[in-house]
Coordinates of C-alpha atoms and ligand atoms in Angstrom, one line a residue:
M485 CA 13.5 30.3 1.7
V486 CA 12.8 27.5 -0.8
K487 CA 9.1 26.8 -1.1
I488 CA 7.8 23.3 -1.7
C489 CA 4.2 22.4 -2.5
C490 CA 3.0 18.8 -2.7
I491 CA -0.2 18.0 -4.5
G492 CA -1.9 15.0 -2.8
A493 CA -2.0 14.7 1.0
G494 CA -2.2 10.9 1.1
Y495 CA -0.1 8.0 2.4
V496 CA 2.9 9.3 0.5
G497 CA 2.4 13.1 0.3
G498 CA 1.7 13.5 4.0
P499 CA 4.5 11.5 5.6
T500 CA 7.1 12.4 2.9
M501 CA 6.5 16.1 3.2
A502 CA 6.4 15.9 7.0
I503 CA 9.9 14.4 7.0
I504 CA 11.2 17.0 4.5
A505 CA 9.8 19.8 6.8
Y506 CA 11.3 18.1 9.9
K507 CA 14.7 17.7 8.4
C508 CA 14.8 21.0 6.5
P509 CA 13.8 23.9 8.8
D510 CA 15.0 26.3 6.0
I511 CA 12.3 25.0 3.6
E512 CA 8.6 25.9 3.7
V513 CA 6.4 22.9 2.9
V514 CA 2.7 23.1 2.0
V515 CA 0.7 19.9 1.3
V516 CA -2.5 20.6 -0.7
D517 CA -5.4 18.3 -1.6
I518 CA -8.8 18.6 -3.2
S519 CA -10.3 16.5 -0.4
L520 CA -11.6 18.9 2.4
P521 CA -12.0 16.1 5.0
R522 CA -8.4 14.9 4.4
I523 CA -6.9 18.4 4.9
A524 CA -9.1 19.0 7.9
A525 CA -7.8 15.8 9.4
W526 CA -4.2 16.7 8.8
N527 CA -4.9 20.0 10.6
S528 CA -6.5 18.2 13.6
E529 CA -5.5 16.0 16.5
Q530 CA -6.6 12.9 14.6
L531 CA -4.4 12.5 11.5
P532 CA -6.1 10.9 8.5
I533 CA -3.6 8.0 8.4
Y534 CA -2.2 5.8 11.2
E535 CA 1.6 5.5 10.8
P536 CA 3.9 4.9 13.8
G537 CA 6.0 8.0 14.6
L538 CA 4.0 10.3 12.2
D539 CA 2.1 12.2 14.9
G540 CA 5.2 13.4 16.6
V541 CA 6.8 14.7 13.4
V542 CA 3.7 16.4 12.2
K543 CA 3.0 18.1 15.6
Q544 CA 6.6 19.3 15.8
C545 CA 6.5 21.1 12.4
R546 CA 2.9 21.9 11.7
G547 CA 2.3 25.7 11.7
K548 CA 6.1 26.3 11.6
N549 CA 7.3 25.2 8.2
L550 CA 4.7 22.5 7.5
F551 CA 1.2 23.5 6.4
F552 CA -1.9 21.6 5.0
S553 CA -4.3 23.5 2.8
T554 CA -7.1 23.1 0.2
D555 CA -6.0 26.3 -1.5
V556 CA -4.2 24.3 -4.2
E557 CA -3.7 27.0 -6.8
K558 CA -2.3 29.6 -4.4
H559 CA 0.4 27.3 -3.0
V560 CA 1.3 25.8 -6.4
C561 CA 1.7 29.3 -7.8
E562 CA 4.1 30.3 -4.9
A563 CA 6.2 27.2 -5.0
D564 CA 9.7 26.6 -6.4
I565 CA 9.4 22.9 -6.4
V566 CA 6.0 21.1 -6.9
F567 CA 5.7 17.5 -5.9
V568 CA 2.8 15.6 -7.4
S569 CA 1.7 12.7 -5.3
V570 CA -1.8 12.1 -6.4
N571 CA -3.3 8.6 -6.9
T572 CA -2.6 6.7 -10.1
P573 CA -5.2 4.0 -10.0
T574 CA -5.9 1.1 -12.4
K575 CA -8.2 2.2 -15.2
T576 CA -11.7 0.8 -14.7
R577 CA -13.1 1.4 -18.2
G578 CA -12.0 2.1 -21.7
L579 CA -8.7 1.3 -23.4
G580 CA -6.5 -0.8 -21.0
A581 CA -9.3 -1.2 -18.4
G582 CA -8.2 -3.5 -15.6
K583 CA -4.5 -3.0 -16.3
A584 CA -3.3 0.5 -17.5
A585 CA -2.7 3.3 -15.0
D586 CA -5.4 6.0 -14.9
L587 CA -3.6 9.3 -15.2
T588 CA -6.7 11.5 -15.0
Y589 CA -5.7 12.9 -11.6
W590 CA -2.1 13.4 -12.6
E591 CA -3.1 15.1 -15.9
S592 CA -5.5 17.5 -14.1
A593 CA -2.8 18.4 -11.6
A594 CA -0.4 19.1 -14.5
R595 CA -2.9 21.3 -16.3
M596 CA -3.6 23.2 -13.1
I597 CA 0.2 23.8 -12.6
A598 CA 0.5 25.1 -16.1
D599 CA -2.5 27.4 -15.7
V600 CA -1.6 29.0 -12.4
S601 CA 2.2 29.3 -12.6
K602 CA 3.7 32.7 -12.9
S603 CA 7.3 31.6 -12.3
S604 CA 9.6 28.8 -13.4
K605 CA 9.3 25.5 -11.4
I606 CA 10.6 22.1 -10.9
V607 CA 7.8 19.6 -11.1
V608 CA 8.5 16.3 -9.3
E609 CA 6.7 13.0 -10.1
K610 CA 6.3 11.4 -6.7
S611 CA 3.4 9.2 -7.7
T612 CA 4.2 5.9 -9.3
V613 CA 3.6 6.4 -13.0
P614 CA 4.1 4.4 -16.3
V615 CA 7.5 4.8 -17.9
K616 CA 7.5 7.8 -20.3
T617 CA 4.8 9.7 -18.3
A618 CA 7.2 12.6 -17.9
E619 CA 7.2 13.1 -21.7
A620 CA 3.4 13.6 -21.6
I621 CA 3.5 15.9 -18.6
E622 CA 6.2 17.9 -20.3
K623 CA 3.9 18.4 -23.3
I624 CA 1.1 19.6 -21.1
L625 CA 3.3 22.0 -19.1
T626 CA 5.2 23.5 -22.0
H627 CA 2.1 23.8 -24.2
N628 CA 0.5 26.2 -21.7
S629 CA 3.6 27.7 -20.1
K630 CA 3.4 31.3 -21.4
G631 CA 7.2 31.3 -21.6
I632 CA 7.6 29.9 -18.1
K633 CA 10.2 27.1 -17.8
F634 CA 9.4 23.8 -16.2
Q635 CA 11.8 21.0 -15.4
I636 CA 10.3 17.6 -14.8
L637 CA 12.0 15.1 -12.4
S638 CA 11.1 11.6 -11.5
N639 CA 11.6 10.9 -7.8
P640 CA 9.7 7.7 -7.0
E641 CA 8.9 6.9 -3.4
F642 CA 10.0 3.5 -1.9
L643 CA 8.5 3.8 1.6
A644 CA 6.4 0.9 3.0
E645 CA 3.3 1.6 5.1
G646 CA 3.7 0.8 8.8
T647 CA 7.4 1.7 8.6
A648 CA 7.1 4.9 6.6
I649 CA 8.8 7.2 9.0
Q650 CA 11.8 5.0 9.5
D651 CA 12.0 4.3 5.7
L652 CA 11.9 8.1 5.1
L653 CA 14.5 8.9 7.8
N654 CA 16.9 6.1 6.7
P655 CA 16.1 5.3 3.0
D656 CA 18.1 2.6 1.3
R657 CA 18.3 5.0 -1.6
V658 CA 16.7 8.2 -3.0
L659 CA 16.3 8.1 -6.7
I660 CA 16.1 11.2 -8.9
G661 CA 15.8 11.0 -12.7
G662 CA 16.0 14.1 -14.9
R663 CA 16.8 15.3 -18.4
E664 CA 20.4 15.0 -19.4
T665 CA 20.6 18.7 -20.3
P666 CA 22.3 21.5 -18.2
E667 CA 18.8 22.7 -17.0
G668 CA 17.8 19.1 -16.2
Q669 CA 21.0 18.5 -14.2
E670 CA 20.5 21.8 -12.4
A671 CA 17.0 20.7 -11.4
I672 CA 18.4 17.4 -10.2
K673 CA 20.9 19.2 -8.0
A674 CA 18.2 21.4 -6.5
L675 CA 16.2 18.4 -5.4
K676 CA 19.4 16.6 -4.3
D677 CA 20.1 19.5 -2.0
V678 CA 16.8 19.0 -0.3
Y679 CA 17.5 15.3 0.5
A680 CA 21.1 16.0 1.3
H681 CA 19.9 17.6 4.5
W682 CA 19.7 14.1 6.0
V683 CA 20.5 11.4 3.3
P684 CA 24.2 10.6 2.7
E685 CA 25.2 11.7 -0.8
E686 CA 26.2 8.2 -2.0
Q687 CA 22.6 7.0 -1.3
I688 CA 21.1 9.6 -3.6
L689 CA 21.1 8.0 -7.1
T690 CA 20.6 10.1 -10.2
T691 CA 19.6 8.6 -13.5
N692 CA 17.7 9.6 -16.7
L693 CA 14.0 10.1 -16.4
W694 CA 12.9 6.8 -17.9
S695 CA 15.2 4.7 -15.8
A696 CA 13.9 6.4 -12.6
E697 CA 10.2 5.9 -13.7
L698 CA 10.8 2.2 -14.6
S699 CA 13.0 1.4 -11.5
K700 CA 10.0 2.1 -9.3
L701 CA 7.7 -0.4 -11.2
A702 CA 10.6 -2.9 -11.4
A703 CA 11.3 -2.6 -7.6
N704 CA 7.7 -3.3 -6.7
A705 CA 7.5 -6.2 -9.3
F706 CA 10.6 -7.8 -7.8
L707 CA 9.3 -7.5 -4.2
A708 CA 5.9 -8.9 -5.1
Q709 CA 7.6 -11.7 -7.1
R710 CA 9.5 -12.8 -4.0
I711 CA 6.2 -13.1 -2.1
S712 CA 4.6 -15.1 -4.9
S713 CA 7.6 -17.3 -5.1
V714 CA 7.5 -18.2 -1.4
N715 CA 3.7 -18.5 -1.6
A716 CA 4.0 -20.9 -4.5
M717 CA 6.5 -22.9 -2.4
S718 CA 4.0 -22.9 0.5
A719 CA 1.6 -24.9 -1.6
L720 CA 4.3 -27.4 -2.4
C721 CA 5.3 -27.6 1.3
E722 CA 1.7 -28.5 2.3
A723 CA 1.7 -31.2 -0.4
T724 CA 5.0 -32.7 0.7
G725 CA 5.3 -32.2 4.5
A726 CA 8.1 -29.6 4.2
D727 CA 7.7 -26.4 6.3
V728 CA 7.8 -23.2 4.4
T729 CA 9.4 -21.2 7.3
Q730 CA 12.3 -23.6 7.3
V731 CA 12.6 -23.6 3.5
A732 CA 12.5 -19.8 3.4
Y733 CA 15.1 -19.6 6.2
A734 CA 17.4 -22.0 4.4
V735 CA 17.0 -20.3 1.0
G736 CA 17.4 -16.8 2.5
K737 CA 20.7 -17.7 4.2
D738 CA 22.2 -17.6 0.7
S739 CA 23.7 -14.1 0.8
R740 CA 22.7 -13.6 -2.9
I741 CA 19.1 -14.2 -2.0
G742 CA 18.9 -12.6 1.5
P743 CA 16.5 -13.2 4.3
K744 CA 14.0 -10.4 3.9
F745 CA 10.5 -10.5 2.3
L746 CA 10.2 -14.2 2.3
N747 CA 7.3 -14.6 4.7
A748 CA 4.6 -16.9 3.2
S749 CA 1.2 -15.5 3.7
V750 CA -2.5 -15.6 2.5
G751 CA -1.3 -13.2 -0.2
F752 CA 0.1 -9.7 -0.6
G753 CA -2.1 -6.7 -0.5
G754 CA -1.7 -3.0 -0.4
S755 CA -2.5 -0.2 -2.8
C756 CA 0.5 -0.7 -5.1
F757 CA 1.9 -4.2 -5.8
Q758 CA -1.0 -5.4 -7.9
K759 CA -1.7 -2.0 -9.5
D760 CA 2.0 -1.5 -10.4
I761 CA 2.4 -5.0 -11.8
L762 CA -0.7 -4.7 -13.9
N763 CA 0.6 -1.4 -15.2
L764 CA 4.0 -3.0 -16.0
V765 CA 2.1 -5.8 -17.8
Y766 CA 0.2 -3.3 -19.9
I767 CA 3.4 -1.4 -20.8
C768 CA 5.0 -4.7 -21.9
E769 CA 2.0 -5.5 -24.1
C770 CA 2.0 -2.1 -25.6
N771 CA 5.7 -2.4 -26.4
G772 CA 5.2 -5.8 -28.2
L773 CA 6.6 -7.9 -25.4
P774 CA 3.8 -10.5 -24.6
E775 CA 6.3 -13.0 -23.1
V776 CA 7.6 -10.5 -20.6
A777 CA 4.0 -9.4 -19.9
E778 CA 3.0 -13.1 -19.2
Y779 CA 6.0 -13.5 -16.9
W780 CA 4.9 -10.7 -14.6
K781 CA 1.2 -11.6 -14.8
Q782 CA 2.0 -14.9 -13.2
V783 CA 3.0 -13.0 -10.0
I784 CA -0.6 -11.8 -9.7
R785 CA -2.1 -15.1 -10.7
I786 CA -0.2 -16.9 -7.9
N787 CA -1.4 -14.2 -5.5
D788 CA -5.0 -14.8 -6.4
Y789 CA -4.4 -18.6 -6.3
Q790 CA -3.1 -18.2 -2.8
K791 CA -6.1 -16.3 -1.5
N792 CA -8.5 -18.8 -3.2
R793 CA -6.6 -21.7 -1.9
F794 CA -6.9 -20.3 1.6
V795 CA -10.7 -20.0 1.3
N796 CA -11.1 -23.4 -0.2
R797 CA -9.0 -24.9 2.6
M798 CA -11.2 -23.3 5.2
V799 CA -14.4 -24.5 3.6
S800 CA -13.2 -28.0 3.0
S801 CA -11.8 -28.4 6.5
M802 CA -15.1 -27.3 8.0
F803 CA -16.9 -30.3 6.4
N804 CA -17.5 -28.5 3.1
T805 CA -20.1 -26.2 4.5
I806 CA -19.8 -22.9 6.3
S807 CA -23.3 -21.8 5.7
N808 CA -24.5 -19.8 8.7
K809 CA -21.4 -20.7 10.7
K810 CA -19.8 -17.9 12.6
I811 CA -16.2 -17.2 11.6
A812 CA -14.0 -14.8 13.4
I813 CA -11.7 -12.7 11.2
L814 CA -8.8 -11.3 13.2
G815 CA -7.1 -8.5 11.2
F816 CA -8.4 -6.7 8.2
A817 CA -5.6 -4.2 7.3
F818 CA -3.3 -5.3 4.5
K819 CA -0.4 -5.5 7.0
K820 CA 0.3 -4.7 10.6
D821 CA 0.8 -1.2 11.9
T822 CA -1.5 0.5 9.4
G823 CA -5.2 1.1 9.2
D824 CA -5.0 0.9 5.4
T825 CA -7.2 -1.7 3.7
R826 CA -6.5 -1.0 0.1
E827 CA -6.4 -4.4 -1.8
T828 CA -6.1 -6.2 1.5
P829 CA -6.3 -10.0 1.0
A830 CA -8.9 -9.8 3.8
I831 CA -11.4 -8.4 1.2
D832 CA -11.1 -11.4 -1.1
V833 CA -11.1 -14.0 1.7
C834 CA -14.1 -12.4 3.4
K835 CA -16.0 -12.2 0.1
G836 CA -15.2 -15.8 -0.6
L837 CA -16.5 -16.9 2.9
L838 CA -19.6 -14.7 2.4
G839 CA -20.1 -16.3 -0.9
D840 CA -20.4 -19.6 1.0
K841 CA -22.9 -18.0 3.3
A842 CA -20.7 -17.7 6.4
R843 CA -21.4 -15.1 9.1
L844 CA -18.4 -13.0 9.8
S845 CA -17.3 -11.3 13.0
I846 CA -14.4 -9.0 12.2
Y847 CA -11.9 -7.4 14.5
D848 CA -9.0 -5.1 13.5
P849 CA -7.4 -2.7 16.0
Q850 CA -7.1 0.1 13.4
V851 CA -9.9 -0.4 10.9
T852 CA -13.3 1.1 11.4
E853 CA -16.6 -0.6 10.8
D854 CA -17.5 1.9 8.0
Q855 CA -14.3 1.1 6.2
I856 CA -14.8 -2.6 6.4
Q857 CA -18.4 -2.4 5.2
R858 CA -17.4 -0.1 2.4
D859 CA -14.6 -2.5 1.3
L860 CA -16.9 -5.5 1.3
S861 CA -19.5 -3.7 -0.9
M862 CA -17.2 -1.9 -3.3
K863 CA -16.3 -3.1 -6.8
K864 CA -12.7 -4.1 -7.6
F865 CA -10.5 -1.1 -8.4
D866 CA -13.2 1.5 -7.4
W867 CA -11.4 2.2 -4.1
D868 CA -8.6 4.3 -5.6
H869 CA -10.7 7.2 -6.8
P870 CA -11.0 10.3 -4.7
L871 CA -14.8 10.1 -4.4
H872 CA -14.3 7.1 -2.2
L873 CA -12.0 9.1 0.1
Q874 CA -15.1 11.1 1.2
P875 CA -17.3 9.7 3.9
M876 CA -20.3 8.0 2.5
S877 CA -22.9 5.7 3.9
P878 CA -22.0 2.2 2.5
T879 CA -24.4 -0.6 1.8
T880 CA -24.3 -2.8 4.9
V881 CA -23.4 -6.4 4.4
K882 CA -25.8 -8.1 6.8
Q883 CA -23.8 -11.2 7.5
V884 CA -20.9 -9.1 8.8
A885 CA -20.5 -7.8 12.3
V886 CA -17.5 -5.6 13.2
V887 CA -16.4 -5.8 16.9
W888 CA -13.7 -4.1 18.9
D889 CA -12.2 -7.1 20.7
A890 CA -10.7 -10.5 19.6
Y891 CA -12.5 -12.3 22.4
E892 CA -15.9 -10.9 21.3
A893 CA -15.1 -11.8 17.7
T894 CA -14.3 -15.4 18.5
K895 CA -17.1 -16.1 21.0
D896 CA -19.3 -19.0 19.8
A897 CA -17.4 -19.1 16.5
H898 CA -16.7 -22.3 14.6
G899 CA -13.5 -21.0 13.1
L900 CA -10.9 -18.3 13.7
C901 CA -9.0 -16.9 10.8
I902 CA -5.9 -14.6 11.1
L903 CA -5.5 -12.3 8.2
T904 CA -3.2 -9.5 9.5
E905 CA 0.0 -10.2 11.5
W906 CA -0.8 -7.7 14.4
D907 CA 1.5 -8.4 17.3
E908 CA -1.4 -8.6 19.7
F909 CA -2.6 -11.8 18.0
K910 CA 0.5 -13.6 19.1
T911 CA -0.3 -13.1 22.8
L912 CA -4.0 -13.7 23.0
D913 CA -5.3 -16.1 25.6
Y914 CA -6.0 -18.9 23.2
K915 CA -7.2 -21.2 26.0
R916 CA -10.0 -18.7 26.8
I917 CA -10.8 -18.4 23.1
Y918 CA -11.0 -22.1 22.7
D919 CA -13.3 -22.5 25.7
N920 CA -15.7 -20.0 24.2
M921 CA -15.8 -21.4 20.6
Q922 CA -17.9 -24.1 19.0
K923 CA -16.2 -27.5 18.8
P924 CA -14.3 -28.7 16.9
A925 CA -12.6 -25.3 17.0
F926 CA -10.6 -24.4 13.9
V927 CA -7.7 -21.9 13.5
F928 CA -6.7 -20.8 10.0
D929 CA -3.5 -18.8 10.3
G930 CA -3.0 -16.7 7.1
R931 CA 0.1 -15.0 8.5
N932 CA 1.8 -17.8 10.4
V933 CA 1.7 -15.8 13.7
V934 CA 0.6 -18.5 16.1
N935 CA 2.4 -21.5 17.4
G936 CA 0.5 -24.3 15.8
D937 CA 1.7 -27.0 18.2
E938 CA 0.7 -25.0 21.3
L939 CA -2.7 -24.4 19.9
R940 CA -3.2 -28.1 19.0
N941 CA -2.3 -29.0 22.6
I942 CA -5.2 -26.7 23.7
G943 CA -7.5 -28.7 21.3
F944 CA -7.7 -26.5 18.2
I945 CA -7.5 -27.9 14.7
V946 CA -4.9 -25.7 13.1
Y947 CA -4.1 -24.8 9.5
S948 CA -1.0 -22.6 9.0
I949 CA 0.3 -21.5 5.5
G950 CA 2.9 -23.9 4.1
K951 CA 3.2 -26.1 7.2
P952 CA 2.5 -29.7 8.0
L953 CA -1.0 -30.3 9.5
Ligands
NAD1953 P1 -3.7 8.4 -1.7 O1 -4.9 8.1 -2.4 O2 -3.6 8.2 -0.2 O3 -3.5 10.0 -1.9 C1 -3.6 10.7 -3.1 C2 -4.3 12.0 -2.8 O4 -4.3 12.8 -3.9 C3 -5.8 11.9 -2.3 O5 -5.9 12.5 -1.0 C4 -6.5 12.7 -3.4 O6 -7.6 13.5 -2.9 C5 -5.4 13.7 -3.9 N1 -5.7 14.2 -5.3 C6 -6.1 13.5 -6.4 N2 -6.2 14.4 -7.4 C7 -5.8 15.6 -7.0 C8 -5.7 16.9 -7.6 N3 -5.9 17.1 -8.9 N4 -5.4 17.9 -6.8 C9 -5.1 17.8 -5.5 N5 -5.2 16.6 -4.8 C10 -5.5 15.5 -5.6 O7 -2.5 7.8 -2.5 P2 -1.1 7.4 -2.0 O8 -1.1 6.1 -1.3 O9 -0.4 8.5 -1.2 O10 -0.3 7.2 -3.3 C11 0.0 8.2 -4.2 C12 1.0 7.8 -5.2 O11 2.2 7.3 -4.6 C13 0.4 6.6 -6.1 O12 0.9 6.8 -7.4 C14 1.1 5.4 -5.5 O13 1.3 4.4 -6.4 C15 2.4 5.9 -5.0 N6 3.1 5.2 -3.9 C16 2.3 4.9 -2.8 C17 2.9 4.3 -1.7 C18 2.1 3.8 -0.5 O14 2.7 3.2 0.4 N7 0.9 4.1 -0.4 C19 4.3 4.1 -1.7 C20 5.1 4.5 -2.8 C21 4.4 5.1 -3.9
UGA1954 C1 5.4 -1.8 -0.8 C2 6.9 -1.7 -1.0 O1 7.5 -2.5 0.1 C3 7.4 -0.3 -0.9 O2 8.8 -0.3 -1.1 C4 6.7 0.5 -2.0 O3 7.1 1.9 -1.9 C5 5.2 0.5 -1.8 O4 4.8 -0.9 -1.8 C6 4.4 1.2 -2.8 O5 4.9 1.4 -3.9 O6 3.3 1.4 -2.5 P1 3.7 -1.6 1.2 O7 2.7 -2.1 0.2 O8 3.3 -0.4 2.0 O9 5.1 -1.3 0.5 O10 4.0 -2.8 2.2 P2 4.9 -4.1 2.1 O11 5.7 -4.3 3.4 O12 5.7 -4.2 0.9 O13 3.8 -5.3 2.1 C7 3.0 -5.5 1.0 C8 2.2 -6.7 1.2 O14 3.0 -7.9 1.1 C9 1.5 -6.8 2.5 O15 0.2 -7.4 2.4 C10 2.4 -7.8 3.3 O16 1.7 -8.4 4.4 C11 2.8 -8.7 2.2 N1 4.1 -9.4 2.5 C12 5.2 -8.7 2.7 C13 4.1 -10.8 2.6 O17 3.0 -11.5 2.4 N2 5.3 -11.4 2.9 C14 6.4 -10.8 3.0 O18 7.5 -11.4 3.3 C15 6.4 -9.4 3.0

């Protein structure tokens, strides 16, 4: 039986390994992590992450060929293939701070693999890493290898949160990069055989190591750039009377452009787009390509501009003062169908409103009060370090109340602000909400989920992204 061990039981390691176990009954999969609470949660009824379809898959395989453990060294030692899916945050200090990827967690995993291994292994980069990371990892592994052979592969993950299970079951492609040597090709084949249990062969792409590493950064940069492009257009739409939904539809009808990923919003969030683009920018700068770095930096600048623009619009619409006004925030997760708040635009918007002394009443169906309080009191980039995965008592932001119902959040509020596109926000009883709000009652729709005209008929003043007022 082939044995797989995955270091890192997070949003990628957990679901990815669950699907491998589900599709490959002949493979034993152990997911290991240094975080005791995370592993305990994976072994409990309440999984540590909310992802549609994940529960069923985990419960079907757990204890059969899928295991979660904190005994990292034992399972790495026994494995034939070791995936490394640890976090690769943005550096917060030192050389490249605020841009470069912090490979501390990756390096410590690689050193541990080198130390505990007693047999040859394939080591798979699952985390998103800077191009050429495999070269550094190879040096660490071979330096300590005691004659043991390691083959490094790059196998970046393209799943999106909220649709992770579907993305893993039906991936657009699986990408495997390896050395162009007979041993490298053999390792590629071994990993290909794992995915071939359910992914059609023509969708498994193989490349050299550097192309695979760079393709992941490039894919995220292209995706984020589409959002910044449509968000830039949304500002122009508001200035001219065009409607960004109509513009995006017309543009996306061109088969060369395509209709997906053109929804204007308050800005993109999530743990990766910003981090990976900053990383790309840093790599360009280090390679003497400042113009290329500037080009990609602009994607982030537009995203920040969009979040600021939204806050400014709220404050200016509400007569230039929101001091002590109650504002209901509907949705805090960075997108629907996840409880993940990493880099959610809601953090920046809420901090902007708090800066103007508003009182916030926040409702999200999947995000806990602890998490929201922690996010609003934490420094930028600090969230992606394992310390913060442990429960801790956060500083409470006093002007913030977290409630478990949209009606409670909006009661007596001056303004209502939608920051995540949860389906339930489309079907709320907006007449009831209007009746219980202060007047004039404002709606600021950061995700274009409500029908502005219907809400105006009720009596609301409505601002939607990129749409005529
Ligand atoms: P995560 O923070 O949810 O999980 C990482 C886990 O690694 C944590 O539980 C942490 O405790 C553990 N860890 C860190 N150092 C360790 C060590 N030395 N030994 C054992 N465990 C260790 O992160 P994630 O969202 O799963 O992302 C992981 C990587 O995958 C990142 O590089 C990210 O860019 C990439 N990625 C993420 C997504 C996504 O949707 N979240 C998608 C594609 C790629
Ligand atoms: C993204 C990519 O889609 C995945 O392919 C990639 O594997 C992953 O990053 C990663 O490397 O972490 P994810 O961040 O989970 O996945 O979710 P997305 O669906 O891409 O959404 C990202 C952000 O963009 C969200 O805040 C979302 O609301 C926003 N978005 C998305 C828009 O504002 N408009 C759109 O049209 C699409």
